[in-house]
PDB file of C-alpha atoms and ligand atoms in Angstrom:
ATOM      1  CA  UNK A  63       0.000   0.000   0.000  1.00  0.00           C
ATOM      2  CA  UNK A  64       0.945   3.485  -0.478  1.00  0.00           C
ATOM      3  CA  UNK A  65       2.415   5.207   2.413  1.00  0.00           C
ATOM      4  CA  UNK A  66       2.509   8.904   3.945  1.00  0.00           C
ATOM      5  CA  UNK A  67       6.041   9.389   3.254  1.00  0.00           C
ATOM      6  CA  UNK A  68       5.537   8.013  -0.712  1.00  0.00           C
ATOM      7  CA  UNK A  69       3.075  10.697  -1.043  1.00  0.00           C
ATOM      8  CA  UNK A  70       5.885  13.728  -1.860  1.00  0.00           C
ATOM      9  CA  UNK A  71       7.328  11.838  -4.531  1.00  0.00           C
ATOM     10  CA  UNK A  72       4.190  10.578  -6.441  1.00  0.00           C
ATOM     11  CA  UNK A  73       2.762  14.462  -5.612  1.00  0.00           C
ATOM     12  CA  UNK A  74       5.896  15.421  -7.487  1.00  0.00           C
ATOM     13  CA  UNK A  75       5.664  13.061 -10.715  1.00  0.00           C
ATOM     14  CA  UNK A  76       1.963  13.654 -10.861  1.00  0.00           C
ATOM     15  CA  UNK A  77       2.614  17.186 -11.614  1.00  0.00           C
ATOM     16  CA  UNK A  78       5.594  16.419 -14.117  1.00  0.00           C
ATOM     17  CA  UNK A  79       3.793  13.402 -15.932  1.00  0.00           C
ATOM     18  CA  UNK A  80       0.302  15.273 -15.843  1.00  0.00           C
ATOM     19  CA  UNK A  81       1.610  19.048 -16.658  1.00  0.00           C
ATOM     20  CA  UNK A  82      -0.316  19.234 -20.475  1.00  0.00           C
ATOM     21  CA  UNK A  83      -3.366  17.757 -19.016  1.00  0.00           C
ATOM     22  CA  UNK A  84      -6.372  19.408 -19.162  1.00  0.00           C
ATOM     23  CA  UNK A  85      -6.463  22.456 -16.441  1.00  0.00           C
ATOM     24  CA  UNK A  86      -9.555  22.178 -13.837  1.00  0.00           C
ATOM     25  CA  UNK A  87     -11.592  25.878 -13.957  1.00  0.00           C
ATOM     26  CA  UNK A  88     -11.692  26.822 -10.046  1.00  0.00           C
ATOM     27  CA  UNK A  89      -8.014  26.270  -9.529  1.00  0.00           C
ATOM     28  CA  UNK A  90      -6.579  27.118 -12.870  1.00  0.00           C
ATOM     29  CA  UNK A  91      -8.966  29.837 -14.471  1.00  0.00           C
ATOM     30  CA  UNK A  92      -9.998  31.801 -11.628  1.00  0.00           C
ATOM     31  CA  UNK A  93      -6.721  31.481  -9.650  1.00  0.00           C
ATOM     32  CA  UNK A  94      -5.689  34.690 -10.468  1.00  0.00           C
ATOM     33  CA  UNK A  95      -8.496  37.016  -9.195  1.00  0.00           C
ATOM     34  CA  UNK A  96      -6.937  40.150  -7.063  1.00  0.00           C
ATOM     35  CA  UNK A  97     -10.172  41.275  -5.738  1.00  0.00           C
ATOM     36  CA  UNK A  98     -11.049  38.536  -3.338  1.00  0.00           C
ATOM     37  CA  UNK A  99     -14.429  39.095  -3.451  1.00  0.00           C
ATOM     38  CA  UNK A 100     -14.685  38.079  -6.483  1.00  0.00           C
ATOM     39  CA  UNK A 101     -12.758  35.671  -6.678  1.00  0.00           C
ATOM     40  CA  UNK A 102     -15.018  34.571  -3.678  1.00  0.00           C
ATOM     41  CA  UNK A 103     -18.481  34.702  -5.085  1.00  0.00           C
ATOM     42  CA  UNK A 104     -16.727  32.925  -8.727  1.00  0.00           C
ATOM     43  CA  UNK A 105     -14.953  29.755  -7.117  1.00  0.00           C
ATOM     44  CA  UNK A 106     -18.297  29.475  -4.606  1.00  0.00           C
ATOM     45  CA  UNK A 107     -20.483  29.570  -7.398  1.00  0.00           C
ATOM     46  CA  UNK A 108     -18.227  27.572 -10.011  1.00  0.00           C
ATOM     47  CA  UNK A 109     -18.067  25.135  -7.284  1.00  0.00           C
ATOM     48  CA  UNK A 110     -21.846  24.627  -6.539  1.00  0.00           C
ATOM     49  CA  UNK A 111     -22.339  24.623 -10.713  1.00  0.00           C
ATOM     50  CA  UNK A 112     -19.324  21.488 -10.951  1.00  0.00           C
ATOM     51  CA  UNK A 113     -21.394  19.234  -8.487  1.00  0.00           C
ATOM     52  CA  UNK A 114     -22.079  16.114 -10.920  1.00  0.00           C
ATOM     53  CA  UNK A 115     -20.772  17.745 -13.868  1.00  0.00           C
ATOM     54  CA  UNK A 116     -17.654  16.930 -16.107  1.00  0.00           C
ATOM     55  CA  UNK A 117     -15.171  19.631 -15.446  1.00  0.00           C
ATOM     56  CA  UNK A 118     -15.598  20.932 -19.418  1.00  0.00           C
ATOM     57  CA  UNK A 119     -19.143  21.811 -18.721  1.00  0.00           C
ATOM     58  CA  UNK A 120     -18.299  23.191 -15.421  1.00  0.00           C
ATOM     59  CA  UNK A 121     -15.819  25.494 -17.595  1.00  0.00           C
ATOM     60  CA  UNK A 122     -18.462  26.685 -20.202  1.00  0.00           C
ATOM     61  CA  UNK A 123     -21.534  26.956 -17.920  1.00  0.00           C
ATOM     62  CA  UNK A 124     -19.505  28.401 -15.384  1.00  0.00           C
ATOM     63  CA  UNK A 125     -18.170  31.134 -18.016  1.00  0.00           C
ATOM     64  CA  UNK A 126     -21.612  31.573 -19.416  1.00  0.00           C
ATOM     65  CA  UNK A 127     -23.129  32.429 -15.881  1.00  0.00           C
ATOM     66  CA  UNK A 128     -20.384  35.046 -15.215  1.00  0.00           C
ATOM     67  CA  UNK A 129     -20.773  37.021 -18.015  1.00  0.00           C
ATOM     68  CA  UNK A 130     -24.091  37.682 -17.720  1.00  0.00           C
ATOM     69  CA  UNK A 131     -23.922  37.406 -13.114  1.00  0.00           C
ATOM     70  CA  UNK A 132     -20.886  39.333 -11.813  1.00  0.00           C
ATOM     71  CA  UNK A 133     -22.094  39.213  -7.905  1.00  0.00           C
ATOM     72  CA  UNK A 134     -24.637  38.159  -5.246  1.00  0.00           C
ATOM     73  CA  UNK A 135     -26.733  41.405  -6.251  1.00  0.00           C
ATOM     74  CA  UNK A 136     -26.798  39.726  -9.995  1.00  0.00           C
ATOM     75  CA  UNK A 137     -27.224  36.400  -9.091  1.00  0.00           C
ATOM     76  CA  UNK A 138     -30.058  37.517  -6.432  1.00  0.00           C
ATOM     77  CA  UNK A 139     -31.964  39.836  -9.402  1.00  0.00           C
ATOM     78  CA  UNK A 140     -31.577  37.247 -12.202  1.00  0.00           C
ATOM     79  CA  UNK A 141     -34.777  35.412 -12.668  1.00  0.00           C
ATOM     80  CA  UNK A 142     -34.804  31.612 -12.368  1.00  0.00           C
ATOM     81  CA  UNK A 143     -35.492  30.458 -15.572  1.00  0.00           C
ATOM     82  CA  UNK A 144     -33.227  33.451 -17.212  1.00  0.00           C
ATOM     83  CA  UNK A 145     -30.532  31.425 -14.678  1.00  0.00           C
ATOM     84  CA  UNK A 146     -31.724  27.933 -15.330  1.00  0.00           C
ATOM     85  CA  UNK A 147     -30.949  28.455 -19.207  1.00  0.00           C
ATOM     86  CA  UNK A 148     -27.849  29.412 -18.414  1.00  0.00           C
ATOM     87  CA  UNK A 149     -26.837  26.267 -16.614  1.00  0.00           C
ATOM     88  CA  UNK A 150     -27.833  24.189 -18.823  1.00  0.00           C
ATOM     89  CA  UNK A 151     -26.329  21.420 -19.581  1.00  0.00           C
ATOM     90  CA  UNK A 152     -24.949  21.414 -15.964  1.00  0.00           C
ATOM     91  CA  UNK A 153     -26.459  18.338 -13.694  1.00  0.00           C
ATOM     92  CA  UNK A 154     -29.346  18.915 -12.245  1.00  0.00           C
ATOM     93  CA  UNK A 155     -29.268  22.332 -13.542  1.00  0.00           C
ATOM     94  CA  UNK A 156     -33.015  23.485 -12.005  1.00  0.00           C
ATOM     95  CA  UNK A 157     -32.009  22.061  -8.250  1.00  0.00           C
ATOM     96  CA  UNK A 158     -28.692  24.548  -8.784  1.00  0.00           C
ATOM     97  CA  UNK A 159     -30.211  27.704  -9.882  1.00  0.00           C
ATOM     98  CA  UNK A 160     -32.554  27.504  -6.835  1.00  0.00           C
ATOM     99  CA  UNK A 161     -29.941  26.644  -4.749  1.00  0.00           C
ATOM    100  CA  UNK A 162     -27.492  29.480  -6.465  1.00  0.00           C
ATOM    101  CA  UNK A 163     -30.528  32.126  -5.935  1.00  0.00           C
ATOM    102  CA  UNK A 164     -30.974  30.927  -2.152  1.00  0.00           C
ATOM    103  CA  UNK A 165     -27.022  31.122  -1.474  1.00  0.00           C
ATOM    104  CA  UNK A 166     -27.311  35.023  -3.174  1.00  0.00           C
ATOM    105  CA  UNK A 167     -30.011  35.766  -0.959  1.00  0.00           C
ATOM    106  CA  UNK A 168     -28.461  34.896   2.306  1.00  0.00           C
ATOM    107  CA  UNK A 169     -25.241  36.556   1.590  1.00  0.00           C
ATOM    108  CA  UNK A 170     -26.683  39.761   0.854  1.00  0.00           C
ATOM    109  CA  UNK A 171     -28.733  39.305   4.035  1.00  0.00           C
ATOM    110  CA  UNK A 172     -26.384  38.108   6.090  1.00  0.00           C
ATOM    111  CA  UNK A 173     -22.549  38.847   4.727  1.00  0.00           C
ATOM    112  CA  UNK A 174     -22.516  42.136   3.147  1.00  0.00           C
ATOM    113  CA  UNK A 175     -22.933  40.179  -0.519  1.00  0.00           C
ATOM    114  CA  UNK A 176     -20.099  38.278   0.411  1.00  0.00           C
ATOM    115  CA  UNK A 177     -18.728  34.564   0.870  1.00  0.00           C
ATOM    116  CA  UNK A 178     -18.666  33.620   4.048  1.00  0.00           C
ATOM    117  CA  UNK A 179     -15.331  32.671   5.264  1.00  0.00           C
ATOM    118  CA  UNK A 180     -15.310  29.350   7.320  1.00  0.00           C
ATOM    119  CA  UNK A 181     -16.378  26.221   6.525  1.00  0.00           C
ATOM    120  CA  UNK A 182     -18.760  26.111   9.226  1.00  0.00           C
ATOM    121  CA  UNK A 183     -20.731  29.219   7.960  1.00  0.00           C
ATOM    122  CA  UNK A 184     -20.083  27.787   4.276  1.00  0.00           C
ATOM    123  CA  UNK A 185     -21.940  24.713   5.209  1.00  0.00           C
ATOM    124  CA  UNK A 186     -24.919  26.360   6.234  1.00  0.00           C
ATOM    125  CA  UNK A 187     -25.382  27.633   2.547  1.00  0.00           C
ATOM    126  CA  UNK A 188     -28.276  25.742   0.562  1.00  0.00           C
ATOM    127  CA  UNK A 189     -26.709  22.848  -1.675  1.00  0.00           C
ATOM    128  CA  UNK A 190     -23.085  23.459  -0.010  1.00  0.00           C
ATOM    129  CA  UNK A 191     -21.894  20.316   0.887  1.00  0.00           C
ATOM    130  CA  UNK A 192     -17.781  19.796   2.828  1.00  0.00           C
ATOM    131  CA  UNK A 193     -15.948  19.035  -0.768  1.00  0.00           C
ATOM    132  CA  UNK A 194     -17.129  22.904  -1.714  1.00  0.00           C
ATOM    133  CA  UNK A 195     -16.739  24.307   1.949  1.00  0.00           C
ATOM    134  CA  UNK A 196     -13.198  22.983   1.628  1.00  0.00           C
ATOM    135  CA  UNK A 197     -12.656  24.332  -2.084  1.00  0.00           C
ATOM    136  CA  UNK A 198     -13.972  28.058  -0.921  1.00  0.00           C
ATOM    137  CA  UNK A 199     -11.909  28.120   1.849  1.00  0.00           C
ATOM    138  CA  UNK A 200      -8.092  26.136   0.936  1.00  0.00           C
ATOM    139  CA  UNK A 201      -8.804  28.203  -2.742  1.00  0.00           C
ATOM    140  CA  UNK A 202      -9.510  31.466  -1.794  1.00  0.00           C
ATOM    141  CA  UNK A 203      -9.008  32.390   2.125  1.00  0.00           C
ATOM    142  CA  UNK A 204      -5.879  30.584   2.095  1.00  0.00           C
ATOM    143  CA  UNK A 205      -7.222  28.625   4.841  1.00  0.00           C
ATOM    144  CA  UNK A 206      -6.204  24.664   5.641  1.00  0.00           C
ATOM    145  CA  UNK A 207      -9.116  22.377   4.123  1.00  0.00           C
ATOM    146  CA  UNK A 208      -8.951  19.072   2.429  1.00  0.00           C
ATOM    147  CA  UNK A 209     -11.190  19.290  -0.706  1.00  0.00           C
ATOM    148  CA  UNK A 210     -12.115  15.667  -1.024  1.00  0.00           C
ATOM    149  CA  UNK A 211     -14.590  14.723  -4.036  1.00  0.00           C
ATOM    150  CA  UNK A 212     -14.848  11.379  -5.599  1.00  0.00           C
ATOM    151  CA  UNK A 213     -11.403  11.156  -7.267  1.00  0.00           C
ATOM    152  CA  UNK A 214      -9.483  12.013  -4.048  1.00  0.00           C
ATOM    153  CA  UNK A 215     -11.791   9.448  -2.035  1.00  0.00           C
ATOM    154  CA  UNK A 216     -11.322   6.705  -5.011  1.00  0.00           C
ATOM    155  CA  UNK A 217      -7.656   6.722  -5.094  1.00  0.00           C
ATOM    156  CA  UNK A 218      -7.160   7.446  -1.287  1.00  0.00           C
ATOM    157  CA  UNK A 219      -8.902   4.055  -0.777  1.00  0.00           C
ATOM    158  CA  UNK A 220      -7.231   2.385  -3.939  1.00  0.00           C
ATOM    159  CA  UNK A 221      -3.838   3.256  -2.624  1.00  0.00           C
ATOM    160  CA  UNK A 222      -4.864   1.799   1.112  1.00  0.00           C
ATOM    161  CA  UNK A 223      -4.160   5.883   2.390  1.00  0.00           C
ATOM    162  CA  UNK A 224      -7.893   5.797   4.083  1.00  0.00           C
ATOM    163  CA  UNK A 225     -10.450   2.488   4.094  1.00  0.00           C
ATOM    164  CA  UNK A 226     -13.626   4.670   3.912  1.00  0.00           C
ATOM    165  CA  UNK A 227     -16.886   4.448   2.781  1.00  0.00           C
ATOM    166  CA  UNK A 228     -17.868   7.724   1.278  1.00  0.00           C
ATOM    167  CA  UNK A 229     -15.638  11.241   0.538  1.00  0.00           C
ATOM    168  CA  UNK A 230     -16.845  13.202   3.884  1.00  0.00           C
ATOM    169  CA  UNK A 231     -15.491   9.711   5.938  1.00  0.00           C
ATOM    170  CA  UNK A 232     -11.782  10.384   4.049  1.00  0.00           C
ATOM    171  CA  UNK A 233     -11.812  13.717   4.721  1.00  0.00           C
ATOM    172  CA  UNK A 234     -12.120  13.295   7.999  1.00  0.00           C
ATOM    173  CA  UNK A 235      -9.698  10.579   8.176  1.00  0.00           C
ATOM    174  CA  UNK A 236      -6.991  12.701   5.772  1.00  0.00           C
ATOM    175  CA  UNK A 237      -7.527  15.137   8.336  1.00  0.00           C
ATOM    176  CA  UNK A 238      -6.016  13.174  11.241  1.00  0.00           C
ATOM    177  CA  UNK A 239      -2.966  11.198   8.861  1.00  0.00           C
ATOM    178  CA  UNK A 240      -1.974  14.092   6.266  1.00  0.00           C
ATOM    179  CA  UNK A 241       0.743  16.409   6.707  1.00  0.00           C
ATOM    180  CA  UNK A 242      -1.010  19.859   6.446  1.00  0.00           C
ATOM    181  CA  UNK A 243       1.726  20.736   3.726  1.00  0.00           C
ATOM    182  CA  UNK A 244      -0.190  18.285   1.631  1.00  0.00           C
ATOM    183  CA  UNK A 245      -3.999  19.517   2.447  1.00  0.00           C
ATOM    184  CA  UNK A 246      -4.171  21.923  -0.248  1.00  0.00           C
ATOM    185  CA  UNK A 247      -2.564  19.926  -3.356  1.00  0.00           C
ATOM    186  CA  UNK A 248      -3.888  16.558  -2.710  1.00  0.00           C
ATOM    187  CA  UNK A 249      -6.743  17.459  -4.573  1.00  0.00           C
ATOM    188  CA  UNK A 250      -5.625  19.003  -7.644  1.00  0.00           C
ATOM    189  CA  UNK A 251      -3.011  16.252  -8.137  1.00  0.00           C
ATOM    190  CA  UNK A 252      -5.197  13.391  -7.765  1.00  0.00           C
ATOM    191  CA  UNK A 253      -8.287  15.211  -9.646  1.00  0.00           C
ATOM    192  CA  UNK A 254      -6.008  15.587 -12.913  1.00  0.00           C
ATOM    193  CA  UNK A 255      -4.791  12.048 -12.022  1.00  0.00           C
ATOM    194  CA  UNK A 256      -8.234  10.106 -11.632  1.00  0.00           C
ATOM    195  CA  UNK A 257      -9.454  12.187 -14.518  1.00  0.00           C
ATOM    196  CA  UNK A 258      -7.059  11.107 -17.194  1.00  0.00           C
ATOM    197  CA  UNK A 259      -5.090   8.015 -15.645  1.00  0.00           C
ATOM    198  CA  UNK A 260      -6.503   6.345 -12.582  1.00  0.00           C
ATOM    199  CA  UNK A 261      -9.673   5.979 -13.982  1.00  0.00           C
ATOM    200  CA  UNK A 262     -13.635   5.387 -12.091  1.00  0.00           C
ATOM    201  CA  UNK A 263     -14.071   1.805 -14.078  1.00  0.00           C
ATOM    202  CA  UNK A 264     -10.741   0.778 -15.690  1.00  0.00           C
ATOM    203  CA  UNK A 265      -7.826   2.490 -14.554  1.00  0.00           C
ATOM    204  CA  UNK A 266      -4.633   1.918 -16.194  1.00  0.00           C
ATOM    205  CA  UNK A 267      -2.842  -0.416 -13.424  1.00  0.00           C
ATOM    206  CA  UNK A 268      -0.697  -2.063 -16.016  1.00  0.00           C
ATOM    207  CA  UNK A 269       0.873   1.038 -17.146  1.00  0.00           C
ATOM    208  CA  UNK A 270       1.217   2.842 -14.006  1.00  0.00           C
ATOM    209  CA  UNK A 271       4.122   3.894 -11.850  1.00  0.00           C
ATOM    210  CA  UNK A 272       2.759   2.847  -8.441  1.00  0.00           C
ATOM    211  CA  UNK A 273       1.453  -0.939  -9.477  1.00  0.00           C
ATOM    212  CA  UNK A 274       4.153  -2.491  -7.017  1.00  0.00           C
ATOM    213  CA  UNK A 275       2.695  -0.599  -4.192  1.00  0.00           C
ATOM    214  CA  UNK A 276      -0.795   0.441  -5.071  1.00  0.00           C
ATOM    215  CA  UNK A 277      -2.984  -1.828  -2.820  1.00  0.00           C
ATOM    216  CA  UNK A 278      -6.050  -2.104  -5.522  1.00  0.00           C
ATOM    217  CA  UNK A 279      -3.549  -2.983  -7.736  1.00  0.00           C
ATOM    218  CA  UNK A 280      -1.568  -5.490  -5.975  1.00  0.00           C
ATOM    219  CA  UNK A 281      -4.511  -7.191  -4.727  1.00  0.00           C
ATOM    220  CA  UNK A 282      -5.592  -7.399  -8.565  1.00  0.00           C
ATOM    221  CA  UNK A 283      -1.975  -8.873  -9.408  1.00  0.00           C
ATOM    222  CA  UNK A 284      -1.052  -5.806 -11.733  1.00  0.00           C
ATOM    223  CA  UNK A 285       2.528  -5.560 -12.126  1.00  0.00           C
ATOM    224  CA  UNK A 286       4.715  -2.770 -14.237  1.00  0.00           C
ATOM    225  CA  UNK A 287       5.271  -3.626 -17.942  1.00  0.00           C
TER     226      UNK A 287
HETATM  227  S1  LIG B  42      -2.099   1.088  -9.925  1.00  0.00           S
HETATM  228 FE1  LIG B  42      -4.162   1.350 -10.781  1.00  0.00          FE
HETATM  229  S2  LIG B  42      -5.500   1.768  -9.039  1.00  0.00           S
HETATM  230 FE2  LIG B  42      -3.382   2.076  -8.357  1.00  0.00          FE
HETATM  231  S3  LIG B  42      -2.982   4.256  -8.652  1.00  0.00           S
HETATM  232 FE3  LIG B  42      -2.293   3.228 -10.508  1.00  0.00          FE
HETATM  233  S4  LIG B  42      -4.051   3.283 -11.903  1.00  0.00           S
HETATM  234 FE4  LIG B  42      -4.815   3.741  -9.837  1.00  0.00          FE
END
């Protein structure tokens, strides 16, 4: 199985061997925001638009929605089906622009028309669930969160890091075992790596660099070629 102190080096090739992969939206495209309000209300909103969605129509949706909804005051004024059309063909695109308009309302109400900045007041936001909390806070407060979604909690459990049963369990779990140097980049290096290598169904175990260590992998007798 894949240890703690394995975890630097595989970081480290995952970032070489992945480096022309496709970039993810909330920690690539809106990275770069200087007004941190902004940059706020876009990864919050990007976030809650990603949930079930394939990170290229997270990009365009996500891009649609901000050029026509620059803040909470937008988002809030916006009428649903105006915002509905927008998300489209986002998952459950109807569910989110409630949600969206809900989150708008209650931080104009309650935080000056802006994101709140802890995970426990993040949580309290309609349709915000720990894996956006996390993503809010680590990408934009520069606060320590694990953002665990379904690639961190696949591979986690493939390499034998965490034996869990569902992504809020390994975060928790992370939380106790992971260095806090790692908390932030865990998820963007195993997000581009369980996107493109270490697939859901079929991941390429013959071909990959950890198949001598990887528990899923031993256990399935893959072994480097
Ligand atoms: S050996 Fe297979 S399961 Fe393990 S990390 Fe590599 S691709 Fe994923």
């Amino acid at each position: 199985m894949i240890e703690i102190s394995d975890l630097e080096a595989i970081f480290k090739k995952i970032e070489i061997d992945f480096k022309d992969a496709p970039k993810l939206y909330i920690s690539h495209e809106l990275k770069n925001y200087s007004n941190i309000d902004d940059k706020a209300f876009r990864v919050l909103v990007a976030a809650v638009i990603s949930l079930r969605t394939k990170e290229k129509t997270t990009w365009e949706v996500s891009e649609r929605v901000f050029n026509s909804v620059k803040n909470f005051k937008d988002l809030n004024n916006i009428p649903v089906e105006e915002l509905q059309s927008l998300l489209v063909p986002a998952g459950f695109y109807k569910r989110k622009a409630l949600q969206l308009k809900t989150i708008a309302a209650v931080c104009l109400s309650d935080y000056q028309g802006k994101v709140p900045e802890t995970i426990d007041e993040l949580l309290k936001l309609n349709g915000v669930g720990r894996k956006v909390a996390n993503l809010v806070v680590t990408e934009v407060f520069d606060t320590d969160g694990i953002c665990v979604d379904i690639h961190v909690h696949r591979i986690c459990n493939r390499w034998g890091l965490v034996v869990s049963k569902n992504p809020n369990e390994t975060e928790l779990i992370l939380r106790d075992i992971l260095p806090k140097k790692y908390w932030r980049i865990i998820n963007q290096r195993l997000v581009i790596f369980g996107q493109n290598f270490c697939l859901p169904i079929n991941p390429k175990c013959n071909n990959c660099f950890l198949n001598h260590k990887c528990a899923y992998a031993v256990d399935k007798g893959f072994m480097s070629s």
